[in-house]
Coordinates of C-alpha atoms and ligand atoms in Angstrom, one line a residue:
M1 CA 22.9 15.2 -7.9
A2 CA 21.1 11.9 -8.3
Q3 CA 18.3 11.4 -5.8
T4 CA 18.2 8.6 -3.2
G5 CA 15.1 6.7 -4.4
R6 CA 11.7 6.8 -5.9
L7 CA 9.4 9.2 -4.2
R8 CA 6.0 7.7 -3.1
L9 CA 2.8 9.6 -3.7
G10 CA 0.1 9.4 -1.1
V11 CA -3.3 10.6 -2.4
N12 CA -5.4 12.4 0.2
I13 CA -9.1 11.8 -0.5
D14 CA -10.6 14.0 2.2
H15 CA -12.2 16.4 -0.2
V16 CA -14.0 13.8 -2.1
A17 CA -15.9 13.4 1.2
T18 CA -16.2 17.2 1.5
V19 CA -18.2 17.2 -1.8
R20 CA -20.3 14.2 -0.8
N21 CA -21.1 15.8 2.6
A22 CA -22.1 19.1 1.0
R23 CA -25.3 17.3 -0.2
G24 CA -25.7 14.7 2.5
S25 CA -25.8 12.0 -0.2
A26 CA -23.7 8.9 -0.7
W27 CA -21.6 10.3 -3.6
P28 CA -19.0 10.9 -4.7
D29 CA -17.7 7.9 -2.8
P30 CA -14.2 8.3 -1.2
L31 CA -13.5 4.5 -1.5
R32 CA -14.2 4.7 -5.3
A33 CA -11.8 7.6 -5.5
A34 CA -9.2 5.6 -3.5
L35 CA -9.5 2.7 -5.9
L36 CA -9.1 4.9 -8.9
A37 CA -6.1 6.6 -7.3
E38 CA -4.6 3.1 -6.8
T39 CA -5.1 2.3 -10.5
A40 CA -3.6 5.7 -11.4
G41 CA -0.4 4.9 -9.6
A42 CA -0.8 6.2 -6.0
D43 CA 1.4 4.4 -3.5
G44 CA -0.9 5.0 -0.6
I45 CA -4.1 6.6 0.4
T46 CA -4.3 9.3 3.1
A47 CA -7.5 10.2 5.0
H48 CA -7.9 12.6 7.9
L49 CA -10.6 11.7 10.4
R50 CA -11.3 15.0 12.0
E51 CA -12.8 15.3 15.4
D52 CA -15.9 17.1 13.9
R53 CA -16.1 14.6 11.0
R54 CA -16.4 17.4 8.5
H55 CA -15.2 15.3 5.6
I56 CA -14.0 11.7 6.3
R57 CA -16.3 9.7 8.6
D58 CA -15.8 6.6 10.6
G59 CA -17.6 4.5 8.0
D60 CA -15.1 5.7 5.3
I61 CA -12.2 4.5 7.4
E62 CA -13.8 1.1 7.7
A63 CA -14.5 1.0 3.9
L64 CA -10.9 2.0 3.1
M65 CA -9.4 -0.5 5.4
A66 CA -11.5 -3.3 3.8
G67 CA -11.4 -2.1 0.3
I68 CA -7.9 -0.8 -0.7
S69 CA -4.8 -2.9 -1.3
I70 CA -2.2 0.0 -0.9
P71 CA -1.3 1.3 2.5
L72 CA -3.7 3.6 4.4
N73 CA -2.1 6.6 6.1
F74 CA -4.6 7.6 8.8
E75 CA -4.3 11.2 9.8
C76 CA -5.8 12.4 13.1
A77 CA -5.3 14.6 16.2
A78 CA -3.6 12.9 19.2
T79 CA -6.8 12.4 21.2
A80 CA -8.0 9.4 23.2
E81 CA -10.9 8.9 20.8
M82 CA -8.6 8.7 17.8
Q83 CA -6.2 6.4 19.6
A84 CA -9.0 3.9 20.2
I85 CA -10.0 4.1 16.5
I86 CA -6.4 3.5 15.4
L87 CA -6.0 0.5 17.7
R88 CA -9.3 -1.0 16.3
H89 CA -8.2 -0.6 12.6
K90 CA -4.4 -0.8 12.9
P91 CA -3.7 1.2 9.7
H92 CA -0.3 0.9 8.0
A93 CA 0.6 4.5 9.0
V94 CA -0.7 7.1 11.4
C95 CA 0.1 10.8 11.0
L96 CA -0.6 12.9 14.0
V97 CA -1.6 16.5 13.2
P98 CA -2.7 19.5 15.2
E99 CA -6.4 20.2 14.9
K100 CA -8.5 23.1 15.9
R101 CA -12.2 23.1 15.1
E102 CA -12.3 26.6 13.6
E103 CA -9.4 26.2 11.1
R104 CA -10.2 25.5 7.5
T105 CA -7.3 23.0 7.1
T106 CA -4.3 21.9 9.1
E107 CA -2.7 25.3 9.5
G108 CA 0.5 24.7 11.5
G109 CA 2.7 21.8 12.5
L110 CA 2.3 19.7 15.7
D111 CA 4.1 21.0 18.8
V112 CA 6.0 17.8 19.6
A113 CA 8.7 19.6 21.5
G114 CA 6.1 21.1 23.9
D115 CA 4.3 17.8 24.5
I116 CA 7.1 15.2 24.7
A117 CA 5.9 13.1 27.6
R118 CA 2.3 12.9 26.5
L119 CA 3.1 12.1 22.9
T120 CA 5.7 9.5 23.9
D121 CA 3.0 7.7 25.9
Y122 CA 0.4 8.3 23.2
I123 CA 2.3 6.7 20.4
A124 CA 3.7 3.7 22.4
P125 CA 0.6 1.5 21.9
L126 CA 0.4 2.6 18.2
R127 CA 4.0 1.5 17.7
A128 CA 3.3 -1.8 19.5
A129 CA 0.4 -2.4 17.2
G130 CA 2.7 -2.1 14.2
C131 CA 1.6 1.3 12.9
R132 CA 4.3 3.6 11.4
V133 CA 3.9 6.8 13.4
S134 CA 4.5 10.1 11.7
M135 CA 4.5 13.6 13.2
F136 CA 3.2 16.5 11.0
I137 CA 5.6 19.3 11.9
S138 CA 7.3 22.4 10.7
H139 CA 11.0 22.2 9.6
D140 CA 12.0 23.6 13.0
A141 CA 15.0 21.6 14.3
R142 CA 13.4 21.4 17.8
Q143 CA 10.4 19.7 16.5
I144 CA 12.4 17.3 14.4
E145 CA 14.6 16.4 17.3
A146 CA 11.6 16.0 19.6
S147 CA 10.0 13.6 17.0
A148 CA 13.1 11.4 17.0
Q149 CA 13.2 11.6 20.8
I150 CA 9.6 10.3 21.3
G151 CA 10.2 7.3 19.0
A152 CA 8.3 8.4 15.8
A153 CA 9.4 6.6 12.7
V154 CA 8.5 9.4 10.3
V155 CA 8.2 13.2 10.2
E156 CA 6.0 14.9 7.6
L157 CA 7.3 18.4 6.9
H158 CA 4.6 21.0 6.4
T159 CA 4.9 22.6 3.0
G160 CA 1.9 25.0 3.5
L161 CA 4.0 28.1 4.0
Y162 CA 6.2 27.4 1.0
S163 CA 3.2 26.9 -1.2
D164 CA 1.4 30.0 0.1
L165 CA 4.5 32.2 -0.4
L166 CA 4.9 31.0 -4.0
A167 CA 1.2 31.5 -4.7
E168 CA 1.4 35.1 -3.5
G169 CA 4.5 35.8 -5.6
H170 CA 6.9 36.1 -2.7
N171 CA 9.5 34.1 -4.6
E172 CA 12.5 35.0 -2.5
L173 CA 10.8 34.1 0.8
A174 CA 9.5 30.9 -0.8
E175 CA 13.1 30.1 -1.8
R176 CA 14.2 30.7 1.8
E177 CA 11.4 28.5 3.1
L178 CA 12.4 25.8 0.6
D179 CA 15.9 25.9 1.9
A180 CA 14.7 25.5 5.4
L181 CA 12.7 22.5 4.3
R182 CA 15.8 21.1 2.7
K183 CA 17.8 21.5 5.9
G184 CA 14.9 20.1 8.0
A185 CA 14.8 17.0 5.7
E186 CA 18.6 16.6 6.0
L187 CA 18.5 16.8 9.9
A188 CA 15.5 14.4 10.1
A189 CA 17.3 11.8 7.9
R190 CA 20.4 12.2 9.9
L191 CA 18.4 11.4 13.1
G192 CA 17.1 8.2 11.4
L193 CA 13.7 9.4 10.6
E194 CA 11.9 8.7 7.3
V195 CA 10.9 12.1 5.8
H196 CA 7.6 12.9 4.1
A197 CA 6.2 16.3 3.1
G198 CA 2.8 17.7 2.2
H199 CA 0.2 20.4 2.2
G200 CA -0.7 22.8 -0.5
L201 CA 1.3 21.0 -3.2
T202 CA 0.3 21.6 -6.8
Y203 CA 1.7 21.0 -10.3
D204 CA 3.4 24.4 -10.1
N205 CA 5.2 24.0 -6.8
V206 CA 5.9 20.2 -6.4
E207 CA 9.1 19.8 -8.4
P208 CA 11.5 21.6 -6.1
I209 CA 10.0 19.7 -3.2
A210 CA 10.3 16.4 -5.1
A211 CA 14.0 17.2 -5.6
I212 CA 14.8 17.1 -1.9
P213 CA 16.8 13.9 -1.8
E214 CA 15.8 12.8 1.7
L215 CA 12.1 12.8 1.0
A216 CA 10.5 9.4 0.7
E217 CA 6.8 10.4 0.3
L218 CA 4.5 13.3 -0.6
N219 CA 0.9 13.5 0.5
I220 CA -1.3 15.5 -1.8
G221 CA -5.0 16.0 -1.7
H222 CA -6.9 19.3 -2.2
F223 CA -5.3 20.2 -5.5
L224 CA -5.8 16.8 -7.0
V225 CA -9.5 16.6 -6.1
G226 CA -10.0 20.1 -7.6
E227 CA -8.0 19.2 -10.8
A228 CA -10.1 16.0 -11.1
I229 CA -13.1 18.2 -12.0
F230 CA -11.3 19.3 -15.1
R231 CA -9.4 16.2 -16.3
G232 CA -10.6 13.3 -14.1
L233 CA -9.0 11.9 -11.0
G234 CA -6.8 9.3 -12.8
P235 CA -5.2 11.7 -15.3
A236 CA -4.8 14.4 -12.5
I237 CA -2.8 11.9 -10.4
E238 CA -0.8 10.7 -13.4
E239 CA 0.2 14.2 -14.2
M240 CA 1.3 14.8 -10.5
R241 CA 3.3 11.6 -10.7
R242 CA 5.0 12.8 -13.9
R243 CA 5.9 16.2 -12.3
M244 CA 7.2 14.5 -9.1
D245 CA 9.4 12.2 -11.3
Q246 CA 10.6 15.2 -13.2
G247 CA 11.5 17.1 -10.1
R248 CA 13.2 14.0 -8.6
G249 CA 15.5 13.5 -11.6
P250 CA 17.4 10.2 -12.1
V251 CA 16.8 7.7 -9.3
L252 CA 19.6 5.6 -8.0
Ligands
PXP1 N1 -0.4 16.1 4.9 C1 -1.1 16.4 6.0 C2 -0.5 16.0 7.3 C3 -2.3 17.1 5.9 O1 -3.0 17.4 7.0 C4 -2.8 17.4 4.7 C5 -4.1 18.1 4.6 O2 -5.1 17.3 5.1 C6 -2.1 17.1 3.5 C7 -0.9 16.4 3.6 C8 -2.6 17.4 2.1 O3 -2.7 18.7 1.9 P1 -3.4 19.2 0.6 O4 -4.8 18.8 0.7 O5 -3.3 20.7 0.7 O6 -2.7 18.6 -0.6

């Protein structure tokens, strides 16, 4: 089947900041990485300002807003502090994610269905400011329907479980999870949501995800920053782009 359109690649640069912060120095510079990603064909830059500022810091967001010419997708938890930061910068896109201090990364999707009233109010000023608001959720139909109900423009489906299952060799379970992601993408598109996906994507697992026709964007970070050690960030991104295009197949 021909796919519906070109799949955008958002490059997440959080872990450039992780390496910088490990030594408390000014390098490697996340803005420099973002500019390189732009040159290598990224369609957007994603950065997650965590409550504990473990990687991206407030100054990075300022530098990215001023320095890049592709859209910034600002990831954060739905807190009052982050809402004020969003309204100050007005990034192109905002992706709301769950955040627990003790987790290593964003481990589960946001519980939109369990927090409808608060999230509706939370995103209203962001939408009024012109930000495209995205919910980072599992493929659960309840979460997808709730995201549409609160007025989000986008859902980003969590691919972490799929990537973990494949990495652990549970191929059948991974195939089942992939199927659930396909069905989730289909439902979200039917409800008028733009559909993105991300988390744990690598050269080895990206193609079946890229083939899901409803997907408009993938956000990929940790693997690319790791791969950059071996082949450089630009070539690492170019190879991901190539694999995404291969998975996508002919574009209408
Ligand atoms: N999308 C969202 C919403 C995320 O929270 C993350 C991780 O920060 C990613 C995509 C990228 O995941 P990874 O770094 O595993 O590629």
